[in-house]
XYZ file of C-alpha atoms in Angstrom:
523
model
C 0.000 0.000 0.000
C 1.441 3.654 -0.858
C 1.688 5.966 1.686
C -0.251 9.289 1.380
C 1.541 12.682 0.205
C 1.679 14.918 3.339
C 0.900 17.921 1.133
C -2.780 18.603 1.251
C -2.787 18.653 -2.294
C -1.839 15.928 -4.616
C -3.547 17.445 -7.476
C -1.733 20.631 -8.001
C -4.130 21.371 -11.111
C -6.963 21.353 -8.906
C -5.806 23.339 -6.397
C -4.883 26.223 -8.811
C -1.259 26.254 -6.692
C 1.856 24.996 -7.409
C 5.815 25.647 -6.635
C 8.447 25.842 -9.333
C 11.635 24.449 -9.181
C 12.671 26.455 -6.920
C 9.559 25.953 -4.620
C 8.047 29.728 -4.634
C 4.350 29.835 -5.921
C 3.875 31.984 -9.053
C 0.715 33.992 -7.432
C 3.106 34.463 -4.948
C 6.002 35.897 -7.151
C 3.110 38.112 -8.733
C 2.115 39.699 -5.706
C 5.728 40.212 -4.636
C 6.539 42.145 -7.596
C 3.270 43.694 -7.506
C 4.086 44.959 -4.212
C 7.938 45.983 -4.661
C 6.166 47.873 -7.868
C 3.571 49.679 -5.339
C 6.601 50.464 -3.264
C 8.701 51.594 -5.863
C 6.201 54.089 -7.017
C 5.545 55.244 -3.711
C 9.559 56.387 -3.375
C 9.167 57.857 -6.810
C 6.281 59.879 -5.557
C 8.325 61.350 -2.382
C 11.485 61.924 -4.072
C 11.971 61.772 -7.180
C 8.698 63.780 -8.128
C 9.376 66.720 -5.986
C 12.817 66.893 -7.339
C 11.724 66.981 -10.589
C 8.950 69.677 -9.504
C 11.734 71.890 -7.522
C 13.966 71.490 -11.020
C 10.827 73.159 -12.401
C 10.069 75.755 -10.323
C 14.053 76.830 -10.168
C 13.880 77.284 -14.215
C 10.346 79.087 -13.856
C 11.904 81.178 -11.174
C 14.900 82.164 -13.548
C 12.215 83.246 -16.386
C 10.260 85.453 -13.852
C 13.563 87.331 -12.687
C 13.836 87.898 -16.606
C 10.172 89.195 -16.734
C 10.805 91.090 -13.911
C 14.172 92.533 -15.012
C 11.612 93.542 -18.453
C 9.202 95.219 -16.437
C 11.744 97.628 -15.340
C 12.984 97.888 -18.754
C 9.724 98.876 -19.748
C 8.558 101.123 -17.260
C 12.272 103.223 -17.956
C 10.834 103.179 -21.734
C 7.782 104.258 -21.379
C 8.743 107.050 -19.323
C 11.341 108.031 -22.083
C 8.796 107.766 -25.253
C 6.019 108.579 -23.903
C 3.934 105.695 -25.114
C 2.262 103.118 -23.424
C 3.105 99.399 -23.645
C 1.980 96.379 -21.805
C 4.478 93.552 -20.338
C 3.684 89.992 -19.317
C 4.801 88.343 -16.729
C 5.172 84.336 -15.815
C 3.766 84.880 -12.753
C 2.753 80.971 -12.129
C 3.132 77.425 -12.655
C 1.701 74.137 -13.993
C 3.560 70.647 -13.937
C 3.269 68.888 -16.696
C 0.974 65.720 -16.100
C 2.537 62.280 -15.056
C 1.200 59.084 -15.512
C 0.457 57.258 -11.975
C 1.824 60.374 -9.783
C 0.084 63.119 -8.125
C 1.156 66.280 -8.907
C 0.703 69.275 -6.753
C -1.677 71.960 -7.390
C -0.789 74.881 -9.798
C 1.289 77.610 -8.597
C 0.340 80.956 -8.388
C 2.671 83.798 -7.932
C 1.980 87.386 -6.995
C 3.227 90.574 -8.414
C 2.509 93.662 -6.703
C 3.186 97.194 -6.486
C 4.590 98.045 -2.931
C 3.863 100.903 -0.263
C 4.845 104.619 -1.058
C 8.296 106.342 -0.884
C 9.915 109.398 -1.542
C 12.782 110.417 -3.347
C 14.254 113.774 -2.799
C 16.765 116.267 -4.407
C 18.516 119.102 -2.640
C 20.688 121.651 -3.623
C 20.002 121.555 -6.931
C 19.960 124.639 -8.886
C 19.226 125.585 -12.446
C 20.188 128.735 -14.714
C 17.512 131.048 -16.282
C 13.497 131.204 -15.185
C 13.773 127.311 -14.510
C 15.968 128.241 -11.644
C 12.681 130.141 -10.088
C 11.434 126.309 -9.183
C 14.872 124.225 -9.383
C 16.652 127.017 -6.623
C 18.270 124.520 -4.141
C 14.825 123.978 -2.260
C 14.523 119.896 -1.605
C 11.791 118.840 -4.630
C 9.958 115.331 -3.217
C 9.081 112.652 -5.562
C 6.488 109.503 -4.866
C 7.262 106.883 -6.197
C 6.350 102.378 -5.162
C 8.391 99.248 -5.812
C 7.185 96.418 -7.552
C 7.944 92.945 -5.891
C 7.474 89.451 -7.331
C 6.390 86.970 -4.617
C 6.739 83.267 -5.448
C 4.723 80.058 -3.827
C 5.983 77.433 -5.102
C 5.854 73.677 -3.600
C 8.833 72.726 -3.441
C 11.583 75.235 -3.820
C 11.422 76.701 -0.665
C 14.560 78.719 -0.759
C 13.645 80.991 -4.200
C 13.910 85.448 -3.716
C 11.321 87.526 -3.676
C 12.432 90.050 -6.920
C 11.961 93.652 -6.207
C 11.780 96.372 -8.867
C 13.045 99.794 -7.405
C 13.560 103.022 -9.411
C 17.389 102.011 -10.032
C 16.831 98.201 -11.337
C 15.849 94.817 -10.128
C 17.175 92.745 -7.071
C 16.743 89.418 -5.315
C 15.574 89.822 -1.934
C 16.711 86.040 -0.155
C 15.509 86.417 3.498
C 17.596 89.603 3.806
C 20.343 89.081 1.761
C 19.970 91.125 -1.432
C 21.699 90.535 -5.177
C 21.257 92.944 -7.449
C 20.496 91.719 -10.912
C 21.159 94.965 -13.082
C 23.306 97.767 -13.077
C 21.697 100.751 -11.301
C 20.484 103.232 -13.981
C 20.284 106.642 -11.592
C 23.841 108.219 -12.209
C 25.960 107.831 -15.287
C 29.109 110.496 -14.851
C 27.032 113.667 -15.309
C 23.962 112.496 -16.161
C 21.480 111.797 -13.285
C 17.773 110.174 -14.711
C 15.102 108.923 -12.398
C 11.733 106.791 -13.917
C 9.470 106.823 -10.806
C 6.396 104.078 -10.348
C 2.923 104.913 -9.251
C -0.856 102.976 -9.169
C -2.193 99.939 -7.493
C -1.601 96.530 -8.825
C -1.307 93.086 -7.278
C -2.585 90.053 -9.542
C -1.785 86.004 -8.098
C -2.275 83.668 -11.474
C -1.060 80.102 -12.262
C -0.474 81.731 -16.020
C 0.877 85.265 -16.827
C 0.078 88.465 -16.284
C -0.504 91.463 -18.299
C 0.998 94.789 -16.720
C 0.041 97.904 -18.999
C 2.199 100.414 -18.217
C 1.413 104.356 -18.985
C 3.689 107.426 -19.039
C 2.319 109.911 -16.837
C 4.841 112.827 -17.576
C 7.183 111.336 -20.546
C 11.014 112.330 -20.176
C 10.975 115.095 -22.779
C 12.717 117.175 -21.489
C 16.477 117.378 -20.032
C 17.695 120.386 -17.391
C 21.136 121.305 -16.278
C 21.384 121.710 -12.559
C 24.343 121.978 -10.636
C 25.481 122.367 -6.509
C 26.511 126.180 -6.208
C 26.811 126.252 -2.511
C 26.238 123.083 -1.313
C 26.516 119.119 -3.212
C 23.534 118.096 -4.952
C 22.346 115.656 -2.394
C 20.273 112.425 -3.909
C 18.002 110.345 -1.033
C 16.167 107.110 -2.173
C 14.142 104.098 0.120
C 16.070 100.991 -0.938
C 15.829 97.220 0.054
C 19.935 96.941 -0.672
C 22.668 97.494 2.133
C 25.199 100.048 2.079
C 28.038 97.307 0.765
C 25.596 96.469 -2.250
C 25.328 99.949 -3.385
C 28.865 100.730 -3.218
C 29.534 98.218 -5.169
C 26.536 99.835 -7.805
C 28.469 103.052 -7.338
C 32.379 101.776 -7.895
C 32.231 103.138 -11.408
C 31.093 106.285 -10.602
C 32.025 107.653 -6.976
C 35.686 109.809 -6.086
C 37.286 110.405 -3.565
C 36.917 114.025 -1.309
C 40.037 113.868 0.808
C 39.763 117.642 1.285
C 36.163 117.835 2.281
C 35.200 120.485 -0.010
C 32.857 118.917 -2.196
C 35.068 118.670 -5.334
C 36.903 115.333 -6.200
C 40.850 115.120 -5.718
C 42.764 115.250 -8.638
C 43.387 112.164 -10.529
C 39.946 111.165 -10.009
C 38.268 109.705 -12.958
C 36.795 112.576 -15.054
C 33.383 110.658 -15.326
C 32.780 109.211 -11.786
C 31.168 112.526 -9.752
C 29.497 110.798 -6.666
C 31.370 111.638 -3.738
C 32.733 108.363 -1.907
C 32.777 109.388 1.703
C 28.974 110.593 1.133
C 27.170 107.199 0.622
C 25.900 105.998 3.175
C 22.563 103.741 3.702
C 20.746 103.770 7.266
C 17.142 102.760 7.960
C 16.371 101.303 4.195
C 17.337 105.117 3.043
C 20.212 105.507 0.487
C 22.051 109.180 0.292
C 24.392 110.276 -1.518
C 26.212 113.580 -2.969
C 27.892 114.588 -6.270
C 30.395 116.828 -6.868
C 30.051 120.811 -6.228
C 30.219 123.263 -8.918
C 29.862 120.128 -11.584
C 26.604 120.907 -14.345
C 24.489 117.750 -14.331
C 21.950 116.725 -16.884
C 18.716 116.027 -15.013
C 16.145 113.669 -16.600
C 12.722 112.862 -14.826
C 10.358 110.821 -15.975
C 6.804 108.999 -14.145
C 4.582 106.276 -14.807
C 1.738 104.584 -13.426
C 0.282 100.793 -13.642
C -3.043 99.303 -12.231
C -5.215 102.373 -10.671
C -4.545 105.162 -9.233
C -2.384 107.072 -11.529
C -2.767 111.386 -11.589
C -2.618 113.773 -14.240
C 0.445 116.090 -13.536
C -0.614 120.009 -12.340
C 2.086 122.589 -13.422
C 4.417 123.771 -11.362
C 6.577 126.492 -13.042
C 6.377 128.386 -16.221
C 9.695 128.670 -17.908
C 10.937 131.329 -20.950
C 11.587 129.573 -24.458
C 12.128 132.667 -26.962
C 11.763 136.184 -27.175
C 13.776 137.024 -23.402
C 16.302 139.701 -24.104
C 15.617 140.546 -27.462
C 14.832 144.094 -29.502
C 11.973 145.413 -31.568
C 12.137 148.019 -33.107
C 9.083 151.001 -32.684
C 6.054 150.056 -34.596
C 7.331 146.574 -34.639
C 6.159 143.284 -33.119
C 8.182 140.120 -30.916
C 6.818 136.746 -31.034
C 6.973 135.448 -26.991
C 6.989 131.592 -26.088
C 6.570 130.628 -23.027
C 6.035 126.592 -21.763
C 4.287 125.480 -18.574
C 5.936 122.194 -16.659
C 5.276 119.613 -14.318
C 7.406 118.864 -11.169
C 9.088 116.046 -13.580
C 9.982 119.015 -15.938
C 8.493 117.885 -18.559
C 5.263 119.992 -20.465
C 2.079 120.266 -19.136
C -1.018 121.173 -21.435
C -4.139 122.978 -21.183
C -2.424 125.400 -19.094
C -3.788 129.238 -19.392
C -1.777 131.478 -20.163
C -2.369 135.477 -19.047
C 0.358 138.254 -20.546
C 0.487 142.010 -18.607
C 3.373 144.803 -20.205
C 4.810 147.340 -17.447
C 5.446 149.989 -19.920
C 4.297 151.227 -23.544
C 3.095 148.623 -26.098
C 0.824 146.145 -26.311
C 0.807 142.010 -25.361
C -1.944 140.025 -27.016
C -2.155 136.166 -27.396
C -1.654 133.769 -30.113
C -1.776 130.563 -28.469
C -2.859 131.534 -24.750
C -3.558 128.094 -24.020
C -0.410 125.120 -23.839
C -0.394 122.829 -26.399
C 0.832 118.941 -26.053
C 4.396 120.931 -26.086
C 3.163 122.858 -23.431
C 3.707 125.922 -24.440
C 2.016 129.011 -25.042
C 2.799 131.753 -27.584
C 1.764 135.817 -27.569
C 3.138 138.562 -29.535
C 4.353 141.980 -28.186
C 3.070 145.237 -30.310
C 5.856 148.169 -29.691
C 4.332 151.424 -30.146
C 4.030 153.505 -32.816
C 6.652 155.748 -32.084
C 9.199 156.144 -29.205
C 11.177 159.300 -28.304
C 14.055 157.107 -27.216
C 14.790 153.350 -26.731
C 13.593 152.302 -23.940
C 13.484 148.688 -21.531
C 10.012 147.005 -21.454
C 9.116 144.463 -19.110
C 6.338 141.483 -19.914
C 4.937 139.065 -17.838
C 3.276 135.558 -18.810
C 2.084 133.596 -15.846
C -0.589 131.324 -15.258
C -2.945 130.838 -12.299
C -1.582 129.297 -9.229
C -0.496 130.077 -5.744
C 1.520 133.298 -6.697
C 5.135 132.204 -6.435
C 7.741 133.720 -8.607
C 8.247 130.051 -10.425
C 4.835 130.342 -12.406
C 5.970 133.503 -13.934
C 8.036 134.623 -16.528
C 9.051 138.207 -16.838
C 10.753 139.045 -20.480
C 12.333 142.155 -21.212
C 12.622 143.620 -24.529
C 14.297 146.615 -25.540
C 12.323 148.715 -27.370
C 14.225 151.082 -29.919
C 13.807 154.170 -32.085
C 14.977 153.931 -35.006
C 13.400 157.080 -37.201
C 15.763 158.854 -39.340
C 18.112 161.155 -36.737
C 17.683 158.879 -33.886
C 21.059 157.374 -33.891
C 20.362 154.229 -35.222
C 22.204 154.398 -38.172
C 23.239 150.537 -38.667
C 19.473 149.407 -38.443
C 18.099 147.156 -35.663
C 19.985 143.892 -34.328
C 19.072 140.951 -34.977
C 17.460 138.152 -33.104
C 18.335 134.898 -32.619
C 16.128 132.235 -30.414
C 17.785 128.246 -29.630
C 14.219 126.589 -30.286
C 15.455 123.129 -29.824
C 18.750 120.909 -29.385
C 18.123 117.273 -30.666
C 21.215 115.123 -29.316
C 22.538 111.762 -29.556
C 25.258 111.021 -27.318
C 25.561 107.174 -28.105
C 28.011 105.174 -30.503
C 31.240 106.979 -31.431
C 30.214 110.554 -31.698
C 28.445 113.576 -30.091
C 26.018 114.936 -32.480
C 23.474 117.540 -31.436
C 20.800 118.662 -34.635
C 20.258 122.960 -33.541
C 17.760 124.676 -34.747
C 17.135 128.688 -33.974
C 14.696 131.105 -35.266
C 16.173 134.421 -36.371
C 14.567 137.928 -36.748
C 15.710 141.363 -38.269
C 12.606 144.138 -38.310
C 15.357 145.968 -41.113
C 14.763 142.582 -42.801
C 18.704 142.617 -43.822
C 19.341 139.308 -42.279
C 22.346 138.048 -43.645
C 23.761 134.674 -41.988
C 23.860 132.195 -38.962
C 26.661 130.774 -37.222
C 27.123 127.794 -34.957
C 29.818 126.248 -32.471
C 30.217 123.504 -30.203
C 32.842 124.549 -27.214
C 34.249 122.482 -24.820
C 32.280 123.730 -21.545
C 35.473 123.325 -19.271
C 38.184 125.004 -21.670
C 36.136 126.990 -24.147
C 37.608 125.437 -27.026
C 35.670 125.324 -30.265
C 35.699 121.723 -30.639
C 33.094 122.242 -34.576
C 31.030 125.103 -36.680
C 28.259 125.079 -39.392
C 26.666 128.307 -40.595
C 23.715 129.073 -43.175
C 22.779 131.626 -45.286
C 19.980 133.471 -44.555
C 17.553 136.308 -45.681
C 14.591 138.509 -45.110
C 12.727 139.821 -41.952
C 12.932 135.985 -40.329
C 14.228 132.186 -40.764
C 14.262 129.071 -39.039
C 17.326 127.193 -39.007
C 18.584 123.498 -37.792
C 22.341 122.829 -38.662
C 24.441 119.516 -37.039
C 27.194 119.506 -34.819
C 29.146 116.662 -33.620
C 32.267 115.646 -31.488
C 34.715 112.545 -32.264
C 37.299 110.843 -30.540
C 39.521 113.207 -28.058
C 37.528 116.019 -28.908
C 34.355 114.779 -26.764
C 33.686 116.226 -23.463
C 31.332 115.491 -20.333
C 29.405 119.186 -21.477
C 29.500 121.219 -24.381
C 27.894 124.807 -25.232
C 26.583 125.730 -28.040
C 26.636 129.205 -28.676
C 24.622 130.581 -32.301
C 25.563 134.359 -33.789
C 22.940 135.583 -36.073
C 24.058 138.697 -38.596
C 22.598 140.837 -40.188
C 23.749 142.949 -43.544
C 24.697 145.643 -41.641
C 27.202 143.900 -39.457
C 25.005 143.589 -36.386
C 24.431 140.356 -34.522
C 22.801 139.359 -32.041
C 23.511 135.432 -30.241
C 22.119 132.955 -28.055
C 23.474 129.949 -26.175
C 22.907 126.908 -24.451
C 24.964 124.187 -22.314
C 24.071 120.379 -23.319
C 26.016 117.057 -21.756
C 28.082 114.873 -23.780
């Protein structure tokens, strides 16, 4: 008789279980694997998928700093031109989808335009009727930051990007990088682009930031420290170290203390090294005394909240200091600006003469250029030349800034009087288009010129070094009749450019009298 199997099963079939040769069940192989599988995954899904999402967010964080480093861009355009434009901004984050992980949800970043600050200038004064508002007096600017905040799921240790008027920085917990070169002072040229309006937006896509110029940078002023440094204060997120290190190219030493940098210096850097200094989040710093900067102002606004800008001072553009001659007539320009500089329209306009003649209005009202245009009437006939004063102003709170007194010299010129060479002529700078850039200095001049004799006869132009009063090029025209408008080109190559020119224009007439005008531009 056979002995019975001690496994329960002879009939392996029929028991649906059976051992290879090595003894292990198939099912049980199959949920082994099945299980090491499970397992697997589940380490996949604590490591290796984060990882992969933190390699994400790190390259999304890279193209938001460039987005960011645009929106400054643009908002330093916009105040130049004048035009609007619109930026976008990758202010979130979706993972792409994986088959049998879990991704996190979306992220959604948040840009936002900060709290107020001020920015202030002291010291600064400016030549002519501008210097009636720009007379040392500390002018105040409002301007925000713009910050990018990131939430992201896994990469916990990414900056918070900050826009301030300068450029763009990384804010890390405290410690601060700065990601472009700070745009406020380039040798003798000092431009500002402040920031206004409400925005804050949080979006797993991009954003859309429109950006509008609310006074455009159209116009450039030379101010300089007569008695005292221009001083220049701005809030900033960076430390003192950072901003030196901003500043290297451009600060001197003062050894003496009197404002001026010591000899050997390097002719373009005019920031004053022992002066910067940055305590409580507030940068200051001076540039040199006696120096003639370039001032450039510009504003913009984004989201809500952005102002029209009110005039603040009314400044002379042709006709100051010129003669008519009896029975003859001066054309008077006059443009309104806003705090920034730069025009204002729809400004009124009122004239008022302290003396014989007449003042009546041809454009009483600012244009888009902001200015306003009226036309003195001499009298008939004068006994003797005489010294007329006119005043244009517009309605405000009575200080000397929003008024512009001209004074024309009124002659006689009937047969006997002692006239005998016929009136001078008048010439009026109208506008100085320059371009600074490349390997040149090239400024396009144009002037109006009037003769009442209506001799006139020729213009002439120069470009002087401001420093040493060499005549570094010329251009002339020939001209004719009782008035012309003129532009010619100047320019200045190689060793021959200079930090500041002036440009000084000589208008004759047939009778050998001239009379000039003159301005100062930077180089």
């Amino acid at each position: 008789m056979t002995p019975r199997s001690r496994w329960p099963f002879d009939d392996a079939d029929a028991a649906g279980w059976h051992r290879d040769e090595r003894g292990v069940s198939p099912v049980i192989g199959a949920v082994l694997i099945f299980g090491l599988l499970l397992a697997l995954l589940a380490i996949l899904q604590t490591t290796a998928v984060p990882a992969l999402n933190e390699q994400l967010e790190f390259q999304h964080n890279e193209r938001v700093q460039d987005d960011i480093v645009a929106v400054e861009s643009t908002i330093d355009d916009v105040a130049r031109s004048g035009k609007p434009a619109t930026v976008s901004v990758e202010t979130g984050l979706r993972y792409p989808p994986r088959m049998m992980f879990v991704n996190p949800p979306p992220v959604s970043g948040t840009i936002r335009t900060g709290e107020r600050h001020s920015i202030r200038i002291s010291n600064a004064t400016a030549p002519g009727e501008t210097g009636d508002y720009w007379n040392g007096s500390a002018r105040t600017f409002e301007t925000r930051t713009m910050t990018y905040r990131p939430a992201y799921n896994e990469y916990g240790s990414a900056p918070v990007t900050v826009v301030e008027p300068w450029g763009v920085y990384n804010d890390f917990d405290g410690t601060t990088l700065a990601l472009t070169e700070q745009d406020l002072v380039d040798g003798r040229r000092v431009s500002l682009s402040t920031l206004t309006g409400n925005r804050s937006r949080s979006d797993a896509g991009r954003t859309q930031l429109a950006v509008r110029p609310t006074s455009a940078e159209t116009r450039t002023i030379t101010v300089r420290g007569t008695t005292d440094p221009i001083t220049i204060t701005i809030q900033t997120g960076l430390s003192e170290r950072r901003w030196r290190e901003l500043l290297a190219g451009q600060t001197c030493a003062n050894t003496d203390g009197d404002g001026r940098c010591d000899a050997g210096s390097s002719p373009t850097a005019h920031v004053l090294n022992d002066s910067v200094d940055v305590s409580g989040g507030v940068l200051t710093f001076r540039l040199e005394q006696g120096v003639t900067y370039a001032l450039e102002l510009g504003a913009t606004t984004v989201g809500d909240g952005g102002r029209t800008m009110e005039p603040r001072y009314l400044t002379d553009v042709a006709g100051n200091a010129t003669a008519v001659p009896e029975n003859g007539r001066r054309k008077l320009v006059v443009e309104a600006r806003d705090r920034f500089d730069n025009p204002v329209s729809g400004v009124t306009v009122d004239g008022s003469v302290d003396g014989s003649g007449a003042i009546r209005p041809v454009n009483a009202i600012t244009g888009t250029d902001g200015r306003a245009a009226f036309v003195y009437e001499a009298p008939t006939d004068v006994e003797t030349s005489q010294t007329v004063p006119v005043t244009l102003a517009f309605d405000g709170d009575d200080s000397p800034s929003q008024e512009v007194t001209m004074t024309l010299s009124v002659l006689d010129i009937d047969t006997g009087g002692g006239n005998e060479l016929g009136t001078p002529p008048s010439v009026t700078i109208t506008n100085v288009a320059g371009n600074t850039a490349g390997s040149q200095d090239r400024y396009d001049v144009s002037v109006d010129a009037g003769d009442p004799d209506g001799d006139l006869d020729r213009v002439e132009f120069e470009l002087r070094n401001l420093d040493t009063g060499v005549v570094i090029d010329t251009a002339s025209a020939q001209i004719s009749g009782t008035s012309a408008t003129v532009t010619e080109r100047l320019r200045a190559q190689g060793g021959d450019r200079a930090d500041e020119y002036r440009i000084i224009v000589t208008a004759s007439d047939a009778a050998g009298n001239s009379g000039t005008d003159e301005t100062t531009v930077s180089g």
